CSV table of C-alpha atoms in Angstrom, one decimal:
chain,number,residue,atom,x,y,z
A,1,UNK,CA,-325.6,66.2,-177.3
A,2,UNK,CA,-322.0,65.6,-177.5
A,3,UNK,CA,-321.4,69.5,-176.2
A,4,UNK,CA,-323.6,68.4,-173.3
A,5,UNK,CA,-321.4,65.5,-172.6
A,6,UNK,CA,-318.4,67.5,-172.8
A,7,UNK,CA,-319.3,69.8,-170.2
A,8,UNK,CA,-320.8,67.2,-168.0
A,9,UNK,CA,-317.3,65.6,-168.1
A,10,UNK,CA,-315.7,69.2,-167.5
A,11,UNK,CA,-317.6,69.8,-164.5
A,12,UNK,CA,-316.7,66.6,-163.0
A,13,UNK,CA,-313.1,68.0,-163.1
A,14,UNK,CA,-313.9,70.9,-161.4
A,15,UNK,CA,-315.8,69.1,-158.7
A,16,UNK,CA,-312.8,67.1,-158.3
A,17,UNK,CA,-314.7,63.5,-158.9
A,18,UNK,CA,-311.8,62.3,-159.3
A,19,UNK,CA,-309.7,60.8,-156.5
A,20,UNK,CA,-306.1,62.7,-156.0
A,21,UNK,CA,-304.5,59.3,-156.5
A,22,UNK,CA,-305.6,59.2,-159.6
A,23,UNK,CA,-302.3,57.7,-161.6
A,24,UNK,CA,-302.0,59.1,-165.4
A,25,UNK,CA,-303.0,56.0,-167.5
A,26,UNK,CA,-305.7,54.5,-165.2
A,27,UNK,CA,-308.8,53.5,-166.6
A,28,UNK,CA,-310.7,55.5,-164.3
A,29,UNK,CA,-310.1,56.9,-160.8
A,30,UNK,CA,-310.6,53.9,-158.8
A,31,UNK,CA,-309.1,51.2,-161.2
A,32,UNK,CA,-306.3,49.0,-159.7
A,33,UNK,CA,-303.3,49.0,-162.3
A,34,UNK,CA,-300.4,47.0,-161.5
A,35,UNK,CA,-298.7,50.5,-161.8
A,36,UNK,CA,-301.4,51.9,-159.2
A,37,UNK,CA,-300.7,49.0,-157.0
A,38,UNK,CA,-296.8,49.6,-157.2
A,39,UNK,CA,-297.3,53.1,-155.8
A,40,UNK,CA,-299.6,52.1,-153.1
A,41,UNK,CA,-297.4,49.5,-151.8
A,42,UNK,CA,-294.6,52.2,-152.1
A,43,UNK,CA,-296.8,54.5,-150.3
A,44,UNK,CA,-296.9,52.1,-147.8
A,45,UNK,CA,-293.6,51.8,-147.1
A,46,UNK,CA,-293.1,54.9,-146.6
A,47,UNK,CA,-295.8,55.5,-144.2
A,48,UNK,CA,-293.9,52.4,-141.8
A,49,UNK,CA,-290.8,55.3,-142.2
A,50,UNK,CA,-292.5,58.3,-141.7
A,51,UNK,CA,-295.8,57.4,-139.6
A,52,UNK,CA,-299.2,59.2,-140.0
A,53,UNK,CA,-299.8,62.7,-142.0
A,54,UNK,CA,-300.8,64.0,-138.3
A,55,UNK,CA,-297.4,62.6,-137.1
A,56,UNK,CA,-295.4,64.1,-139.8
A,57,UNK,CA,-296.9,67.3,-139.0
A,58,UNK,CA,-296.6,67.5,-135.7
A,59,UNK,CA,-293.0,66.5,-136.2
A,60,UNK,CA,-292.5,69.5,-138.1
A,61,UNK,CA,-294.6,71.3,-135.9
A,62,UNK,CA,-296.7,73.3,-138.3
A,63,UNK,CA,-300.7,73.6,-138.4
A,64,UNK,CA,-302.8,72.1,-140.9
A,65,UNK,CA,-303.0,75.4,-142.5
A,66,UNK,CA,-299.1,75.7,-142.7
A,67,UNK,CA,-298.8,72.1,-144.2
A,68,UNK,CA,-300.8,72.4,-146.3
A,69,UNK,CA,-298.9,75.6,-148.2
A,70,UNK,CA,-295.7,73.5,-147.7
A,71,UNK,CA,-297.4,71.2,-150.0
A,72,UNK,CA,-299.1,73.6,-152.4
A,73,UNK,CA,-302.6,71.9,-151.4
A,74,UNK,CA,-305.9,73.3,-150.2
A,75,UNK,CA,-306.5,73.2,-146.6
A,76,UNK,CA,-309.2,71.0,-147.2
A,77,UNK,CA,-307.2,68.6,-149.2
A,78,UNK,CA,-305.4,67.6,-145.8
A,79,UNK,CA,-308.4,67.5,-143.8
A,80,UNK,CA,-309.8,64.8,-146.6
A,81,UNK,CA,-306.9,63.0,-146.4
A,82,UNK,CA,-306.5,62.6,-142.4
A,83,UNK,CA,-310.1,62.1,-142.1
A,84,UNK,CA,-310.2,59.0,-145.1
A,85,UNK,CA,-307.3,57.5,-143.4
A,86,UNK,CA,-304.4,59.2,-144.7
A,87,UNK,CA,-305.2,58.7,-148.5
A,88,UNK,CA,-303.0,61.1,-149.9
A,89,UNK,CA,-302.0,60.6,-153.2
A,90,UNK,CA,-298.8,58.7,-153.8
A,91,UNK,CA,-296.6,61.9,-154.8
A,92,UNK,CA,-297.8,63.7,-151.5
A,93,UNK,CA,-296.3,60.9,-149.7
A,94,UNK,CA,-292.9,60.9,-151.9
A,95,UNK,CA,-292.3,64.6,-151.2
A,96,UNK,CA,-293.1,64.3,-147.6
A,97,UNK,CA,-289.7,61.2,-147.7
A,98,UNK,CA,-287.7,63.7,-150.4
A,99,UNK,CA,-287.9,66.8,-147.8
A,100,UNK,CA,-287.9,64.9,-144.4
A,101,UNK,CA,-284.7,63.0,-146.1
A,102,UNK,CA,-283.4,66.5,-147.3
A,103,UNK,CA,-283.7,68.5,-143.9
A,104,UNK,CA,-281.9,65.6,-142.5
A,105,UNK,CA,-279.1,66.5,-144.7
A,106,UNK,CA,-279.6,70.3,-144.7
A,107,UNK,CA,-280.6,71.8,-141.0
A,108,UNK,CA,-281.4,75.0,-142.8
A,109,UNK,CA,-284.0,74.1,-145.0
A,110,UNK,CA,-287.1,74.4,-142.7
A,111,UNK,CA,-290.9,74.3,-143.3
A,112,UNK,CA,-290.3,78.1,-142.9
A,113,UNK,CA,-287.9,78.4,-145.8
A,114,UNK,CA,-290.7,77.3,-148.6
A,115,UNK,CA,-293.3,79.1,-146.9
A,116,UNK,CA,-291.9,82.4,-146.0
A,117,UNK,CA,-293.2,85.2,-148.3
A,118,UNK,CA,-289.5,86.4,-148.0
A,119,UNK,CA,-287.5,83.4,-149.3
A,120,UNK,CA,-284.5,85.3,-150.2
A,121,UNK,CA,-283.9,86.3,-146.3
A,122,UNK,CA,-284.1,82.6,-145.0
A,123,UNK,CA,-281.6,81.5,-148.0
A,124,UNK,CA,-279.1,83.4,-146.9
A,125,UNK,CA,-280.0,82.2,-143.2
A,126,UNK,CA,-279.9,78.4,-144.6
A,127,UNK,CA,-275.9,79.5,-146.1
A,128,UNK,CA,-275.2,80.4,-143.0
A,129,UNK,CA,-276.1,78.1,-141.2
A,130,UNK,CA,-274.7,75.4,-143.8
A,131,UNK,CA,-271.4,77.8,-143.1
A,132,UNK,CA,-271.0,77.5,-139.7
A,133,UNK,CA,-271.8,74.0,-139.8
A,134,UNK,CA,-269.2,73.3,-142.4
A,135,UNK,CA,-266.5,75.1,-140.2
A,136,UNK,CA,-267.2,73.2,-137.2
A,137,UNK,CA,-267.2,70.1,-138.8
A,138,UNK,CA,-263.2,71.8,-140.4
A,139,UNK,CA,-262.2,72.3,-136.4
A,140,UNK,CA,-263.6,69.3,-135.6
A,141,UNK,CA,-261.3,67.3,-138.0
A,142,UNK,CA,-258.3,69.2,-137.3
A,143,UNK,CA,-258.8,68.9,-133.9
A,144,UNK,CA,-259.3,65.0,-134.5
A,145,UNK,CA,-256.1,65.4,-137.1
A,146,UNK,CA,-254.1,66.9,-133.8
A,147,UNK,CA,-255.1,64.3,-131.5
A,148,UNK,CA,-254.2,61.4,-134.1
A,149,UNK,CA,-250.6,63.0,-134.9
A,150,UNK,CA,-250.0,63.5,-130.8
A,151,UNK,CA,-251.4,59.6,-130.6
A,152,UNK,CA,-249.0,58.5,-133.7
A,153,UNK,CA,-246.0,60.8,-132.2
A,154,UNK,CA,-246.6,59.0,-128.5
A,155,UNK,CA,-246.8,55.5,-130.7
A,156,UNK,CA,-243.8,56.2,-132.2
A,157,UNK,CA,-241.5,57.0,-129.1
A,158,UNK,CA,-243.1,53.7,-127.5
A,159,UNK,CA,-242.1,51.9,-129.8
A,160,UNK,CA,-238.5,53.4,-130.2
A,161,UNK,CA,-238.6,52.8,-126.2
A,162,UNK,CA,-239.9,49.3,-126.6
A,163,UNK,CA,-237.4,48.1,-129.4
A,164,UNK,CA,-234.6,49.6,-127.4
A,165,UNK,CA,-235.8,47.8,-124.6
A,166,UNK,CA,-236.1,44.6,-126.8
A,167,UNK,CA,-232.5,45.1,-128.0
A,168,UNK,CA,-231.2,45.2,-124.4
A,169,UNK,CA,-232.9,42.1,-123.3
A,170,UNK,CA,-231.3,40.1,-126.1
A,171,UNK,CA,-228.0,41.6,-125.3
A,172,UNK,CA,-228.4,40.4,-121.8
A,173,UNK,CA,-229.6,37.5,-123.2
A,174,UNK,CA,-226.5,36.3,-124.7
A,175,UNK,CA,-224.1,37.4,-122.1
A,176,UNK,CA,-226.3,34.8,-119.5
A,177,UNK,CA,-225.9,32.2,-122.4
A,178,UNK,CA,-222.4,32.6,-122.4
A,179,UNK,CA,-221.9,32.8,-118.6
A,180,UNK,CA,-223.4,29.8,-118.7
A,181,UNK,CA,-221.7,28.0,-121.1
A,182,UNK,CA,-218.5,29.1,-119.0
A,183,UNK,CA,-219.6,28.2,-115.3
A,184,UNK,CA,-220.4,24.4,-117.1
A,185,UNK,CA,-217.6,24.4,-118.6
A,186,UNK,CA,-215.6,25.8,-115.2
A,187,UNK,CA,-217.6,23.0,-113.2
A,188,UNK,CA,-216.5,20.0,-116.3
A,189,UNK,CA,-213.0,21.4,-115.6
A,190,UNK,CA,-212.7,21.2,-112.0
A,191,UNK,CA,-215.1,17.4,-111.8
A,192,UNK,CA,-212.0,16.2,-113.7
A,193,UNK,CA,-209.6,17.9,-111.7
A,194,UNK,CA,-211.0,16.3,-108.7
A,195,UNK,CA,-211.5,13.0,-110.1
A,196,UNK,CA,-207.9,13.1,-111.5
A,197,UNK,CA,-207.0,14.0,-108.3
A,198,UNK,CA,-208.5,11.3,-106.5
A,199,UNK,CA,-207.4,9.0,-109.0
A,200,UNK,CA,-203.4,9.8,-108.4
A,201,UNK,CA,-204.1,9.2,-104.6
């Protein structure tokens, strides 16, 4: 009785009666932990990120087939998924953000790289790519390095020009104050003089 159980319940695995979000520690495959109900809402958000599994995949331009070895899946499993409304389980979802993050940050690592039966070939065609990326990003700062020393070099004779300049005008500066302290004091001289001379008249 209990071997007929057992193989009743083994069966069921095989069938695959359980849901593929089935989270280790549920009760059972449609129970609603608060761990289950973490991931969904995480799932969620990522889906506002990302969009649709149709839109992901056309993004990355690859058939249902093709997606579905990029994901280690059955072929089937995909077309479940789209056709239920994009119910892929929560860790289908989190590689889908970890690789679309990751070819953001690595232009070599395409669908093709983890589907290729020749993996070794499109490494070395990720290094170089990563290479020649690294390089021009190395002439683009020195060239940006260049332009800021010729900016700082331009700065620095303005400013030599401009505090010569500033030194000039105070220079010119003092000799009106002092012309003008003269031509008053010239014009005080000669008031007196007249009125003096007036006065002795």
């Amino acid at each position: 009785m209990e071997k007929d159980s057992l193989d009743q319940t083994l069966q069921g695995f095989e069938k695959g009666s359980f849901d593929e979000g089935f989270i280790e520690g549920d009760l059972g495959p449609r129970s609603k932990t608060s761990l289950r109900m973490h991931y969904e809402a995480q799932v969620s958000v990522i889906q506002k990120q990302l969009g649709n599994l149709e839109e992901i995949r056309g993004e990355l331009g690859l058939s249902q087939r093709k997606m579905a070895q990029l994901l280690l899946v059955d072929p089937s499993s995909w077309t479940r998924w789209t056709k239920q409304g994009d119910e892929a389980p929560p860790h289908i979802w989190r590689a889908l953000q970890w690789y679309l993050a990751l070819r953001e940050k690595i232009p070599g690592l395409t669908p093709q790289y983890f589907i290729s039966t020749h993996p070794q070939v499109l490494h070395q065609k990720a290094l170089q790519e990563l290479e020649m990326e690294r390089q021009q990003r190395t002439e683009s700062m020195e060239n940006l390095s260049s332009q800021l020393q010729s900016q700082l070099q331009v700065l620095s004779t303005e400013r030599t020009e401009l505090y010569g300049e500033i030194g000039q005008l105070k220079k010119d500066l003092n000799f009106h104050k002092k012309m003008s302290i003269v031509i008053l004091l010239t014009s005080i001289f000669w008031a007196l003089a007249v009125l003096w001379f007036w006065k002795g008249l």
